[in-house]
Amino acid sequence: MRAFFFALLCTACVSAPQPTPVSPTALKGVTLSLPTPQDARRSDNIGCGQFAPQLPQAVGRAVVASLGETGVSFAQQAPWVLSLSVTFAGTGDEYVGAQRGPPQFGSAPAGLAFEERSGGMNAGWDDTSLALDATLERDGNLVWHGTVTGHASSVPCVAHREKLDEATRDAVGRLRVELIRRMASARQPPP
């Protein structure tokens, strides 16, 4: 039990990884329209008995702040349009999907708190994640469509909102890297 509290204390003190630095002129001269992200999740439940009905709006604000650091300007009508949908956000066993083995009946065997569910280390850790479906268009033509997912390792139901924020920052950072790459290649004149 003492080891569990020590591990919990260690994870609470660990800071999130720093976002990769980006040039403030990486997308200078680009004007982007960003409609409010759609909520394509099955429910507002993000696990651990918590709900986040305003998550798409928070994601939209995070994307605006992140892309604003690259020199992008925003407008209602723009040549570039980025459409986003939040397809998944949450953590916990209710999100792990189908069981990988046959059902176990009876009581669970006693073991370490951090054992894998199938037996091993770190099973008590959950992956908090947020998935964004993104579509980038330029002048009505599709430039890129894809999914980016942000992750944060967490102890089950401890600092749940903070870990979801960390996963959101990770997803937005990955989206920013992808958009810089796609926009730079689409802005290059053909040889």
C-alpha positions in Angstrom: 0.0 0.0 0.0 2.9 2.3 0.8 4.3 1.7 -2.7 1.0 2.7 -4.3 1.0 6.1 -2.5 4.7 6.7 -3.4 3.9 5.9 -7.0 0.9 8.2 -6.9 3.0 11.0 -5.4 5.6 10.5 -8.1 3.1 10.7 -11.0 1.4 13.8 -9.4 4.8 15.6 -9.4 5.7 14.7 -13.0 5.0 17.6 -15.4 3.6 17.1 -18.8 6.1 17.0 -21.7 6.8 20.4 -23.1 5.3 21.2 -26.5 7.7 21.2 -29.4 8.8 24.8 -30.2 7.4 26.2 -33.5 8.5 29.1 -35.6 6.3 32.1 -35.1 6.4 32.6 -38.9 5.8 29.0 -39.9 2.4 29.9 -41.3 2.7 33.6 -41.7 0.4 34.9 -44.5 -2.0 32.0 -44.1 -5.7 32.9 -43.4 -7.7 30.1 -41.9 -11.4 29.6 -41.2 -12.0 27.3 -38.2 -15.7 26.5 -37.6 -16.6 25.3 -34.1 -15.5 21.7 -33.8 -18.3 19.1 -34.0 -18.9 16.6 -31.2 -19.0 13.1 -32.7 -18.5 11.3 -29.4 -21.1 8.7 -28.4 -21.7 10.6 -25.1 -20.4 13.5 -23.0 -19.0 10.9 -20.6 -15.2 11.2 -20.3 -14.9 8.4 -17.8 -14.6 8.2 -14.0 -18.2 9.5 -13.7 -17.3 12.9 -15.3 -18.8 14.7 -18.2 -17.4 17.3 -20.6 -20.3 18.7 -22.8 -18.2 21.8 -23.7 -15.1 19.9 -24.8 -15.4 20.7 -28.6 -15.4 24.5 -27.8 -12.4 24.1 -25.5 -10.6 22.1 -28.3 -11.5 24.9 -30.7 -9.9 27.5 -28.4 -6.8 25.4 -27.9 -6.4 25.0 -31.7 -6.8 28.8 -32.3 -4.2 29.5 -29.6 -1.8 26.9 -30.9 -2.0 27.9 -34.6 -1.9 31.6 -33.6 1.6 30.9 -32.4 2.6 30.0 -36.0 1.5 33.3 -37.5 -1.9 32.2 -38.9 -4.6 34.8 -39.1 -8.2 33.7 -38.7 -11.3 34.9 -40.6 -14.9 33.7 -41.1 -14.3 33.4 -44.9 -10.8 32.3 -45.8 -9.1 30.3 -48.5 -8.0 27.6 -46.0 -10.7 25.8 -44.0 -10.0 23.5 -41.1 -13.0 21.3 -40.0 -12.6 19.3 -36.8 -14.7 16.7 -35.0 -14.0 15.3 -31.5 -14.5 11.6 -32.1 -13.2 10.3 -28.7 -12.2 11.7 -25.3 -11.8 9.8 -22.1 -10.1 7.3 -20.0 -10.8 4.3 -17.9 -11.8 0.7 -18.4 -15.1 1.6 -20.0 -13.1 2.7 -23.0 -10.7 -0.2 -23.5 -13.0 -2.0 -25.9 -13.7 -5.7 -26.1 -12.1 -8.0 -23.6 -9.1 -9.8 -25.1 -9.7 -13.1 -23.5 -12.5 -15.3 -22.3 -14.5 -13.8 -19.4 -13.2 -14.7 -15.9 -15.8 -15.6 -13.4 -15.3 -15.4 -9.6 -13.2 -13.0 -7.7 -10.1 -11.4 -9.1 -6.8 -12.7 -7.8 -5.0 -10.5 -5.3 -1.9 -8.8 -6.7 0.0 -5.7 -7.1 -1.9 -2.5 -7.8 0.2 -1.8 -10.9 -0.1 -5.2 -12.5 -1.3 -5.5 -16.0 -4.8 -6.8 -16.3 -3.3 -9.8 -18.2 -0.5 -10.0 -15.7 2.6 -7.7 -15.9 3.7 -4.2 -14.9 1.7 -1.0 -15.2 -1.8 -2.4 -15.6 -3.1 0.1 -13.2 -2.2 2.9 -15.5 -4.7 4.2 -18.0 -4.4 6.0 -21.2 -6.3 9.3 -21.3 -6.8 10.2 -24.9 -8.5 12.6 -27.2 -9.0 11.9 -30.9 -9.7 14.6 -33.5 -10.9 14.0 -37.0 -9.5 16.8 -39.2 -10.2 18.0 -42.7 -8.1 20.7 -44.3 -9.3 22.3 -47.5 -7.9 25.1 -49.7 -10.3 27.0 -52.0 -12.8 24.1 -51.7 -10.3 21.4 -52.6 -9.3 18.7 -50.1 -5.7 19.0 -49.0 -5.7 16.5 -46.1 -8.1 14.4 -44.1 -6.9 12.4 -41.1 -7.1 11.7 -37.4 -4.7 12.9 -34.7 -4.8 11.5 -31.2 -3.3 12.9 -28.1 -2.4 10.8 -25.1 -1.6 11.2 -21.4 -0.6 8.3 -19.0 -2.6 8.5 -15.9 -3.5 6.7 -12.7 -7.2 5.6 -12.9 -9.4 8.6 -12.0 -6.7 10.7 -10.4 -6.4 14.3 -11.8 -8.7 13.2 -14.5 -9.5 16.6 -16.0 -5.9 17.6 -15.9 -4.9 14.5 -17.8 -7.7 15.1 -20.4 -6.2 18.7 -20.8 -2.8 17.1 -21.3 -4.1 14.7 -23.9 -5.9 17.7 -25.6 -2.6 19.7 -25.7 -0.8 16.6 -27.1 -3.5 16.2 -29.9 -3.5 19.9 -30.7 0.3 19.9 -30.9 0.3 16.9 -33.2 -2.4 18.6 -35.3 -0.3 21.7 -35.6 2.7 19.8 -36.8 0.6 18.0 -39.4 -1.0 21.3 -40.6 2.3 23.1 -40.9 3.6 20.2 -43.0 0.5 20.0 -45.2 0.1 23.7 -45.7 3.8 24.2 -46.5 3.6 21.5 -49.2 0.3 22.8 -50.6 1.7 26.4 -50.8 4.8 25.3 -52.8 4.5 26.0 -56.5 4.5 22.9 -58.6 7.9 22.2 -60.3 
